[in-house]
Every structure is written in structure tokens, then in C-alpha cells.
XYZ file of C-alpha atoms in Angstrom:
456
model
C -49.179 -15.007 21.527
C -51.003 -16.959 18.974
C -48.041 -19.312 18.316
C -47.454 -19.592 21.801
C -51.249 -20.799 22.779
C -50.575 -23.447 19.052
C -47.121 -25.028 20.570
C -49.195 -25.033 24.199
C -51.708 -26.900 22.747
C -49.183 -28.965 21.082
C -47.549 -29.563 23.579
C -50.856 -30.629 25.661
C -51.903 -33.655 23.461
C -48.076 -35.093 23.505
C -46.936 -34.394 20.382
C -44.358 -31.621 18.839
C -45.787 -28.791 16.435
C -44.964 -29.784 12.692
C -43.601 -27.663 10.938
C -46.531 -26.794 8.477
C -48.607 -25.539 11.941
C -45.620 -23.761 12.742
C -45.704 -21.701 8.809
C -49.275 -21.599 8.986
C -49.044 -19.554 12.279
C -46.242 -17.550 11.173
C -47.521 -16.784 7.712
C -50.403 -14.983 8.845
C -48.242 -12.744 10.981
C -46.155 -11.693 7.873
C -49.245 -10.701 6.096
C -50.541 -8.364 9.169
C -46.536 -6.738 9.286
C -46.636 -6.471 5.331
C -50.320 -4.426 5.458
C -48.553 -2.353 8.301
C -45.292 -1.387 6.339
C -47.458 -0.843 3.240
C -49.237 2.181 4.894
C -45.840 3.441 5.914
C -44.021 2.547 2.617
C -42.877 6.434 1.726
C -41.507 6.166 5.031
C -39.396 2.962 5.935
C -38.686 3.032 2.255
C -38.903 0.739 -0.480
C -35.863 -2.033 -0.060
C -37.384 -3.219 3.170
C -41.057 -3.306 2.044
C -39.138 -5.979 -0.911
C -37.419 -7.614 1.906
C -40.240 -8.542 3.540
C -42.478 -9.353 0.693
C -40.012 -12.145 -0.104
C -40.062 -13.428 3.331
C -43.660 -14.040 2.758
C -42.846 -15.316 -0.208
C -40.232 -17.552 1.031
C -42.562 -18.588 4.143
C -45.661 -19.210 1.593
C -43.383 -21.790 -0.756
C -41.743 -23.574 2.756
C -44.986 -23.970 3.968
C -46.958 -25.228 0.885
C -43.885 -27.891 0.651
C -44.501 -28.853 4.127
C -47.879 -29.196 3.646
C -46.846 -31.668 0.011
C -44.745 -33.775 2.344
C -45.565 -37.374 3.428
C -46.632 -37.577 7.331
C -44.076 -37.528 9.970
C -41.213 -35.534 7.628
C -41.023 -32.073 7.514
C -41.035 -30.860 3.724
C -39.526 -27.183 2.341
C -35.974 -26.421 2.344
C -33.404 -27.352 5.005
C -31.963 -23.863 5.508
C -35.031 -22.292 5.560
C -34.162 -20.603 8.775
C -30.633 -19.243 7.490
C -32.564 -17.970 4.234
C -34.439 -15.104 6.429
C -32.164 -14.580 8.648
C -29.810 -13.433 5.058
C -32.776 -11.670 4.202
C -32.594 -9.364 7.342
C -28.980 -8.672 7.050
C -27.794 -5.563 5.821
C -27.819 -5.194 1.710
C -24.864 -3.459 1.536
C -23.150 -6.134 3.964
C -23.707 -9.309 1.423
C -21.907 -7.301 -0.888
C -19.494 -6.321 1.099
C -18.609 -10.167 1.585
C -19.396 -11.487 -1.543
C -16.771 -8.833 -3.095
C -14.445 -8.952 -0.361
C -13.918 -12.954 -0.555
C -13.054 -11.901 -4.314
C -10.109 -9.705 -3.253
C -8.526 -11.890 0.084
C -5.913 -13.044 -2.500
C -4.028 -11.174 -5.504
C -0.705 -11.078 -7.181
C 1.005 -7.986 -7.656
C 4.123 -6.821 -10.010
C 6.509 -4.344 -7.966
C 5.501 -4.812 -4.926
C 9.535 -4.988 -4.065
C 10.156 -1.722 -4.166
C 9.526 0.200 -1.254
C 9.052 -3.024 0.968
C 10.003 -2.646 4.689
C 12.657 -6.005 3.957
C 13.903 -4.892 0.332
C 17.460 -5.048 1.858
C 17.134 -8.500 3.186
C 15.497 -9.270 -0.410
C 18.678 -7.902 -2.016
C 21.321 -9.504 0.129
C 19.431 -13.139 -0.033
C 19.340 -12.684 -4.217
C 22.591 -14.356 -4.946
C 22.792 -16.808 -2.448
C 19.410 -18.166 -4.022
C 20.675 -18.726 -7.234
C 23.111 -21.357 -5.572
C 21.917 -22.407 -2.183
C 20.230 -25.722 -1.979
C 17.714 -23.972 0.314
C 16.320 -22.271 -1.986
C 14.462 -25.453 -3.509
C 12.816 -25.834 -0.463
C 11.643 -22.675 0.143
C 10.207 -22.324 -2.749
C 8.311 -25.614 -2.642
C 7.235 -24.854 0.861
C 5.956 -21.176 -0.405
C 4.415 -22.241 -3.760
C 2.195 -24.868 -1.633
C 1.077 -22.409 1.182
C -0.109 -19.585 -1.223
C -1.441 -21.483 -3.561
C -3.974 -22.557 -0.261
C -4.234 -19.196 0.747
C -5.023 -18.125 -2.685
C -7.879 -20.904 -3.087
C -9.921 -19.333 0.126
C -7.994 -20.257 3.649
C -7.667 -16.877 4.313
C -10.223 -15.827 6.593
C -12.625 -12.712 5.703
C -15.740 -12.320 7.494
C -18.060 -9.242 7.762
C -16.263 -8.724 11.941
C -12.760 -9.039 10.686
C -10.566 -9.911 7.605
C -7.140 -10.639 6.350
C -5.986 -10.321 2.790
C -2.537 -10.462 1.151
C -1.010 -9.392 -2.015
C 2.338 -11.377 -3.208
C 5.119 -10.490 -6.074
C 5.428 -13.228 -8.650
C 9.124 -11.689 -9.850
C 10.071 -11.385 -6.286
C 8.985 -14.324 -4.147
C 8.438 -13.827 -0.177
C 8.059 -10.633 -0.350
C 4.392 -10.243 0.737
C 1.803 -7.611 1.851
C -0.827 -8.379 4.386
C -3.932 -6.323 5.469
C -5.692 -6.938 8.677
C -9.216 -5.186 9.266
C -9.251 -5.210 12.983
C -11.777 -7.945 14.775
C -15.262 -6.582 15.781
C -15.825 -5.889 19.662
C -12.243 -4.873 20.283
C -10.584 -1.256 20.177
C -9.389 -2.085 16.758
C -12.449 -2.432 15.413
C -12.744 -1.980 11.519
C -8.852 -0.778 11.301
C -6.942 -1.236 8.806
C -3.681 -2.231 9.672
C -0.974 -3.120 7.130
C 2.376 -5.049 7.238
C 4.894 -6.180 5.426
C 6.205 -9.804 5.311
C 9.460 -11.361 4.245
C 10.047 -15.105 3.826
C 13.804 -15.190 4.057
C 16.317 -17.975 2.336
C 15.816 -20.554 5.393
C 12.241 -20.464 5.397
C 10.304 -22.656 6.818
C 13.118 -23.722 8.769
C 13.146 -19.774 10.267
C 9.969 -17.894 10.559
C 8.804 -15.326 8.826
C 9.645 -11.603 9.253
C 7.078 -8.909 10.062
C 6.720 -5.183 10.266
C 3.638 -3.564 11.119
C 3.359 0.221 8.946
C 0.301 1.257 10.075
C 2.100 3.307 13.029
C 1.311 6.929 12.012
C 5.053 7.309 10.811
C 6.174 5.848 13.614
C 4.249 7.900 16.527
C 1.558 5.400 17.492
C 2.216 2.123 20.014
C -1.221 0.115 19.226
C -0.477 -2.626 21.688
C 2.390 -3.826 24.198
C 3.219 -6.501 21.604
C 2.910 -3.739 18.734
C 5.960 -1.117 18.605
C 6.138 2.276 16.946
C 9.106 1.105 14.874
C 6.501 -1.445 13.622
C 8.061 -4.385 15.085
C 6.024 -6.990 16.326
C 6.211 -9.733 19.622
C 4.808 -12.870 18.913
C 6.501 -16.192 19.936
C 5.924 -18.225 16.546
C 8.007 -14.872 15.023
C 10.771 -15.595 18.019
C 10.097 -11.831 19.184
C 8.266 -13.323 22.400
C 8.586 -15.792 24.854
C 6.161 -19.478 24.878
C 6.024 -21.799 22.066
C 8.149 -20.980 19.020
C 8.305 -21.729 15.052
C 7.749 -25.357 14.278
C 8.984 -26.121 10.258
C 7.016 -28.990 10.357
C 3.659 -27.599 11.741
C 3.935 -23.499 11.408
C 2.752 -22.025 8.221
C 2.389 -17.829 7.378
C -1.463 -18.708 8.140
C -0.882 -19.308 11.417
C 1.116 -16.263 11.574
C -1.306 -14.106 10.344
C -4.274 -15.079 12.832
C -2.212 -14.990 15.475
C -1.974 -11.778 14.776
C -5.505 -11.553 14.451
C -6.505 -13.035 17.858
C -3.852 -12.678 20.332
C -2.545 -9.273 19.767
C -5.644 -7.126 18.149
C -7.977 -8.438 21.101
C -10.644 -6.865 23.407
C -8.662 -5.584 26.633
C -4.635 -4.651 24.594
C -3.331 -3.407 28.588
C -3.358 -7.764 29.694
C -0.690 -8.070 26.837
C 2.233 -6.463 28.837
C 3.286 -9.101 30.797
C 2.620 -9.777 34.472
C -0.239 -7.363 33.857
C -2.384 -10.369 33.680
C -1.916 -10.881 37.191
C -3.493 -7.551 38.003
C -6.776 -8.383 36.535
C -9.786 -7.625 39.059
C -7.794 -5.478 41.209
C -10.292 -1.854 40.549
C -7.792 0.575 39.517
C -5.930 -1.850 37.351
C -9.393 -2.255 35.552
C -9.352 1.265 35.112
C -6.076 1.524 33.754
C -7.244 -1.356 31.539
C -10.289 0.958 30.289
C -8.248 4.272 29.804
C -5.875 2.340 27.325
C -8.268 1.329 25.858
C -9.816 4.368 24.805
C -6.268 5.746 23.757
C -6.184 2.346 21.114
C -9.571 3.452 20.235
C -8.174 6.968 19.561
C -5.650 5.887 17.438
C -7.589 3.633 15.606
C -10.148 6.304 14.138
C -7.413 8.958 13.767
C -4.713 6.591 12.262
C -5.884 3.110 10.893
C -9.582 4.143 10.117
C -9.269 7.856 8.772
C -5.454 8.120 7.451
C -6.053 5.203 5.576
C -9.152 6.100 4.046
C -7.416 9.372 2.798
C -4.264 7.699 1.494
C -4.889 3.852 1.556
C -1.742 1.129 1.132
C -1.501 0.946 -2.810
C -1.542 -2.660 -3.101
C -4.963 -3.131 -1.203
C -6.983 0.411 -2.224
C -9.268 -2.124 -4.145
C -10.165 -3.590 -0.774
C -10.351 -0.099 0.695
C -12.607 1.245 -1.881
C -15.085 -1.900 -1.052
C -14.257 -0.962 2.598
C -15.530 2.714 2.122
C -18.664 2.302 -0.151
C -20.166 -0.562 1.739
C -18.806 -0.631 5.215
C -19.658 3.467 5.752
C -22.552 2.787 7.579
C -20.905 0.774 9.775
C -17.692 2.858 10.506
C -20.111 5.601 11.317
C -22.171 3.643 13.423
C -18.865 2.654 15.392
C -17.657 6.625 15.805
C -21.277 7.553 16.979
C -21.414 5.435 19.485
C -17.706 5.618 20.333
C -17.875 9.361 20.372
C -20.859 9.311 23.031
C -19.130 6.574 25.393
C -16.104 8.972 25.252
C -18.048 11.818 26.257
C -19.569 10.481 29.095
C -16.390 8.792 30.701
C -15.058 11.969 30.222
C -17.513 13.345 32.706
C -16.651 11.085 34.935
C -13.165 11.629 34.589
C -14.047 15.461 34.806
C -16.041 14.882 38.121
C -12.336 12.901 39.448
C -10.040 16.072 38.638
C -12.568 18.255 40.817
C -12.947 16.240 43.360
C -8.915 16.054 43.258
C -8.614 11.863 44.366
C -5.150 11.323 44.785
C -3.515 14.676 45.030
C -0.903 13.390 46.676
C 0.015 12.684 42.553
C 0.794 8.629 43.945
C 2.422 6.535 40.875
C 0.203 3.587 40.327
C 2.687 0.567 39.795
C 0.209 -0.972 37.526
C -0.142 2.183 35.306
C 0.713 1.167 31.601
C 3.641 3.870 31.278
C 3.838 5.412 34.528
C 0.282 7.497 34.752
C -0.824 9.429 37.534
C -3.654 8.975 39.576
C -4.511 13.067 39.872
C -5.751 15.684 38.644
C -3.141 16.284 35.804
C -3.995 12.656 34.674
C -7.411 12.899 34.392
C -7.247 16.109 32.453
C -4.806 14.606 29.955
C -7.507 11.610 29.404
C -10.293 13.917 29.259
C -7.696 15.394 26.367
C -7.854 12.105 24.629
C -11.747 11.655 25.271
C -11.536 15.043 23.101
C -9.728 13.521 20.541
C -11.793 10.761 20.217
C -14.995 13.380 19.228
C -12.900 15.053 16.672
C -11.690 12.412 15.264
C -15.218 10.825 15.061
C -15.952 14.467 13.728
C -13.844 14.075 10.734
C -13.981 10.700 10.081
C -17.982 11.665 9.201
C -17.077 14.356 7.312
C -15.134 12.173 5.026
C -17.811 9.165 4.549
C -20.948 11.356 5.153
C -20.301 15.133 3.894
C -23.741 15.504 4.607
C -24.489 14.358 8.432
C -28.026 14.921 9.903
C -27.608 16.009 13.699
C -27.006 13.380 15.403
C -28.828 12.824 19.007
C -28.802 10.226 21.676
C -31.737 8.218 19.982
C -30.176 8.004 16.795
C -26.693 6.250 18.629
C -29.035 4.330 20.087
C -30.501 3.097 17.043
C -26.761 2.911 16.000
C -25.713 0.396 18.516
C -28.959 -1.289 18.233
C -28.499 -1.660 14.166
C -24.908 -3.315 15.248
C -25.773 -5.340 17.772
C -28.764 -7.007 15.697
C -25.922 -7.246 12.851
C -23.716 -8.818 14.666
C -26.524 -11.416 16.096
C -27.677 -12.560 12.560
C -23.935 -12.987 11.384
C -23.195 -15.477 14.191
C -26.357 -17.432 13.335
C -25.593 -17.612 9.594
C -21.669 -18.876 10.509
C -22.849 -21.475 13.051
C -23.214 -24.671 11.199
C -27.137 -25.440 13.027
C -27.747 -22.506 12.358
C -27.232 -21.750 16.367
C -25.254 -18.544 17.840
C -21.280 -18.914 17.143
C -18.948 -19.635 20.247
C -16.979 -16.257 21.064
C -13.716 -16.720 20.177
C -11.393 -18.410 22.610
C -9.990 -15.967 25.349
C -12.477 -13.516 24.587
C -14.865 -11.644 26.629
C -18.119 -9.356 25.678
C -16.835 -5.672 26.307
C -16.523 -6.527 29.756
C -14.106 -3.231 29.774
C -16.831 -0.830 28.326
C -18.438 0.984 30.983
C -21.562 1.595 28.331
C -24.741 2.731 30.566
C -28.104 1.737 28.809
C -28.563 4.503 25.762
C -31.607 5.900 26.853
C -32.777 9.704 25.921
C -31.973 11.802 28.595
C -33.227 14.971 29.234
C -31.582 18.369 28.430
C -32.517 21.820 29.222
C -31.230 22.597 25.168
């Protein structure tokens, strides 16, 4: 209120706020929070009570340097905004970047052997030693990995992708793909193998996704459970193909990222785009959805934790001792969404809506619209919670009870996380664009979190 009635005042007599009135208002209200966490230190604990102290600090040196400079330029440092908000982010989520950004890029030995396209490896070996295509290729792969290696590859705190390589055996690579914030493949880890074969770059690249659960789980309609994976520049998919000139293993890779690991996974069958608004298409939509959420926890979060991919368990050690309180987070609040569309799915199969057991033509493969169905969802609603279950018991062997206030403080804690990461990516300091195509869990039926009332 008192900054308001400064910039009103401001305002009044024609002229902007400077920033020194601006700090000198502000600084004052650090001081009155800083007495107020001091009485409560034992409580909140003593990393925030530093926190803050340096953002007084911080505030006290931007606004004695605004006071030092000449009239009509604002003084202190450029960024000073971006400097708190890095304060206010998560410890254990700088260092989960700054060491993360360390490990996008390694070079393995024996990485070969047990790779998804060893035979193709094999059968290419002599040909290479004679084939005037194999100059080429190797020119064209020295030059993109030595970019990748020297920071293209994208890792950021909502999604990442890292790749391992063989010196002895070259295009045979590894990649690692932590599934993109605000979809069902959130904080996955999904791993495939890649093979640059004797014509490359004139042909594409070959893929295999392994994170499949030995071959039992379909994450997406452009995902298979033999690991194979539609995507036009790979020629698996219709729309615009490979391009020597132009396509590079990059592109590959966050294409990947983007157009297949995305928000609503049931649009990617095609024609099912079509579909979109029509209300029990939307449901469909949502159901699969929460079976990809499923198979995340139980297969690309929890499996992987237990026995992570050998060439990237340094990025899944990282991934466990400083993402925890994230993943956990994510299952709370998963696990409590489940349970309460699994009400509603409950209240469906006694109510009995279409008994007649009608197939819905839109139905991802072939679901019914009956009681039966709903009780198999309900099943994977289930699944979800013990899956959640376990998934705590491996990062947390020592869980306090969790209630609805504390996932509320969960989704609040990643929603706030989320907020400060966008400013500190934008260039002006301004919230990021969402990413093309995407849309803000408009799938989630999420009621506000509120505590309800229970006769427990």
C-alpha cells in the first residue's frame, strides 16, 4: 500500500518513480519481513532467514548506487531484478542446473556393446574402411558433436536432453530425455539409442526408444512398445522429411522433445485432431492421459531410479539428490488428482451411463463407454496411488502423512517454481512464451486444492 500511494503520487506531479524512491520504499519492507522471520527463525529455518538477509543486502547496495548516480539515470546493477528472483529459487534447483549443464555432453568407451543398432554397426564396418562416404560422414558428425558438446544441447530445470557418444565406435550414440514440465511425461527419464549409419547425413538417423518397460508400455501413438519411433524427419511419419543440407541430430532430438512428449499424447494419432472439442473425445483425451501418467511414475520415473541406463547414472544420481523434492511434489499432487477423478469415474459405473456397452469411435484402442470401462480406469487411478506410494518410499523412506494442505503447498511450491524460472529465461526479464503448440493443462480437470472436510 505504501508503494502504491509513492507511484500515485508519482504519477500525480507527471513524472515516473526513480528507481532510488522505488528501493527506498521497498527496503523498508524487507526490514519489517526480516524482524518477522527472525522471531520465527527455529521455525522456517535457517537457509531462508540467509536468503532474505541478502536480499536486503542486495536491495541496500542497488539502492545506495542509485542514490550515487547522476540525475535522470538509474544507478545499481542492470539485472537487479533477475538477482532476487535467483535468490527465491529453490537451492537445491541452481545446483541441479549448474551440475546438470556439466553432464549434457560426455564420451564414453564401450558404449557398442549392447546398443539397440550393434548389427547395423557391424555390417557398415567394412564398407567404411573403403566407401568414399565415409569421409563425409565423419566430417558431418565430428562438426555436429563437437556443437553439441560445446552447450547446444538444451537442459533446463522443466526438461533436458543429454547424450553420451563412443570415440572407438562413431554414430553410435545414447540420448536421455527428461520429459518436459506440464505434460504427462513430466520428469521421465526416457532413453534411446541412436545410430548414424554409412549415408549419413544424406539418410537420417536411426532411433529406438528403450525406456518401454521391456517392451509392455506404448507412451504415445508416435511411441511403440518395440521402441520404434514416428517422426517425419526419421521417415517413420508422414509431412516434411530429412533435409542433408538443413537437418542435423539436434533437430532430431527436440523434435522429440516437443512434438511427441507434449501435453495432450491422444491428438498424436492421426485424424484425432479433428475430434478436439467434441466432450467425450476430451474425455478420452484425459483418461490417456492419466494411463501416460501411470506409466511414467511406474516405468520412466521409478524403474529408472532403481536400475538407471549405465551411461547416464551420473545424471540420474544428480536427478535423485536434487530433483527429489520435486518428483515428490509431482506424485502428491498426481496421486490426489487421480483419486478424485476416480470418484467421478466411480459415481459413472453406478449410475451405469451407457449400458448399452456403445463403442466410442473416437476411443484410443477401442474403450467402452460402461461400467466395465470405468472400473478398469478407476484400476489405473489405483495404480497411479501405488505407484506414487513407492516412488516415496524410494526418495523419502521417511514420509510425514501427507494431507490435502500439504499437496496444496506442493502444487503451490511448483507453480511459484515454475513462475521464477520463466522470468530468469526471458531475456527482459519478462514471463517466457509457452512453447509453440502448447496449452496450460487445459486437459487436467484439477478443482482448486482447498481443505475439505472429513468426518476422520
Amino acid at each position: 500500500e505504501s508503494m502504491q500511494g509513492k507511484g500515485g503520487s508519482a504519477g500525480g506531479g507527471g513524472g515516473g518513480a526513480k528507481k532510488s524512491d522505488v528501493l527506498a520504499g521497498v527496503l523498508p519492507l524487507i526490514r519489517t519481513v526480516c524482524d518477522h522471520v527472525r522471531q520465527v527463525e527455529a521455525e522456517l529455518g535457517a537457509p531462508l532467514v540467509r536468503e532474505l538477509r541478502e536480499a536486503h543486502r542486495r536491495y541496500a547496495r542497488s539502492m545506495a548506487a542509485a542514490r550515487a548516480a547522476p540525475d535522470g539515470k538509474d544507478g545499481g546493477s542492470p539485472d537487479a531484478g533477475d538477482e532476487i528472483v535467483a535468490l527465491q529459487m529453490d537451492p537445491d534447483l541452481r545446483r541441479y542446473l549448474k551440475e546438470m549443464r556439466n553432464l549434457r555432453f560426455a564420451s564414453i568407451e564401450g558404449l557398442a556393446e549392447g546398443h539397440s543398432f550393434k548389427h547395423a554397426f557391424d555390417a557398415d564396418r567394412k564398407a567404411r574402411s573403403s566407401d568414399s562416404r565415409a569421409i563425409k560422414r565423419m566430417k558431418r558428425i565430428s562438426a555436429e558433436l563437437s556443437s553439441l558438446a560445446a552447450g547446444d544441447l538444451p537442459v533446463e530445470a522443466g526438461s533436458a536432453i543429454f547424450l553420451r557418444s563412443d570415440e572407438e565406435a562413431v554414430g553410435m550414440l545414447k540420448a536421455l530425455i527428461i520429459g518436459p514440465e506440464e505434460t504427462p511425461y513430466e520428469n521421465g527419464l526416457f532413453e534411446f539409442d541412436i545410430y548414424l549409419p554409412l549415408d549419413y547425413p544424406q539418410a537420417p538417423p536411426r532411433v529406438k526408444l528403450l525406456t518401454t518397460g521391456g517392451g509392455k508400455v506404448r507412451f504415445n501413438p508416435n511411441l511403440y512398445k518395440c521402441g520404434k519411433v514416428c517422426l517425419s524427419l526419421l521417415g517413420t511419419w508422414e509431412g516434411p522429411g530429412w533435409d542433408p543440407g538443413k537437418s542435423t541430430l539436434l533437430q532430431v532430438l527436440v523434435s522429440i522433445q516437443s512434438l511427441i512428449f507434449v501435453n495432450r499424447p491422444y491428438f498424436n494419432e492421426p485424424g484425432f485432431e479433428n475430434s478436439m472439442g467434441n466432450p467425450r473425445t476430451e474425455r478420452e483425451a484425459l483418461l490417456y492421459s492419466y494411463r501416460v501418467r501411470r506409466d511414467t511414475l511406474r516405468v520412466a520415473i521409478h524403474a529408472q531410479l532403481q536400475a538407471p541406463p549405465q551411461a547416464f547414472a551420473d545424471v540420474v544420481a544428480v536427478y535423485r539428490r536434487l530433483k527429489r523434492r520435486a518428483v515428490l511434489d509431482q506424485g502428491r499432487i498426481w496421486r490426489i488428482e487421480a483419486h478424485r477423478f476416480k470418484r467421478e469415474l466411480a459415481k459413472e459405473e453406478a449410475k451405469g451411463r451407457d449400458g448399452d456397452k456403445r463403442r466410442d469411435r473416437y476411443s484410443f484402442g477401442g474403450g467402452w463407454h460402461s461400467a466395465a470401462y470405468a472400473k478398469r480406469n478407476t484400476a489405473c487411478h489405483d495404480e497411479i496411488a501405488a505407484t506414487c506410494a513407492a516412488l516415496e518410499q524410494e526418495l523419502d523412506p521417511n514420509p510425514k502423512v501427507v494431507s490435502l494442505e500439504d499437496v496444496a503447498d506442493a502444487e503451490a511450491r511448483r507453480e511459484r517454481r515454475r513462475a521464477l524460472l520463466r522470468a530468469l529465461n526471458s531475456s527482459d526479464g519478462a514471463a517466457a512464451a509457452p512453447r509453440a503448440g502448447a496449452t496450460t493443462r487445459a486437459w487436467s480437470l484439477r478443482p482448486a486444492l482447498r481443505p475439505e472436510r472429513s468426518s476422520r
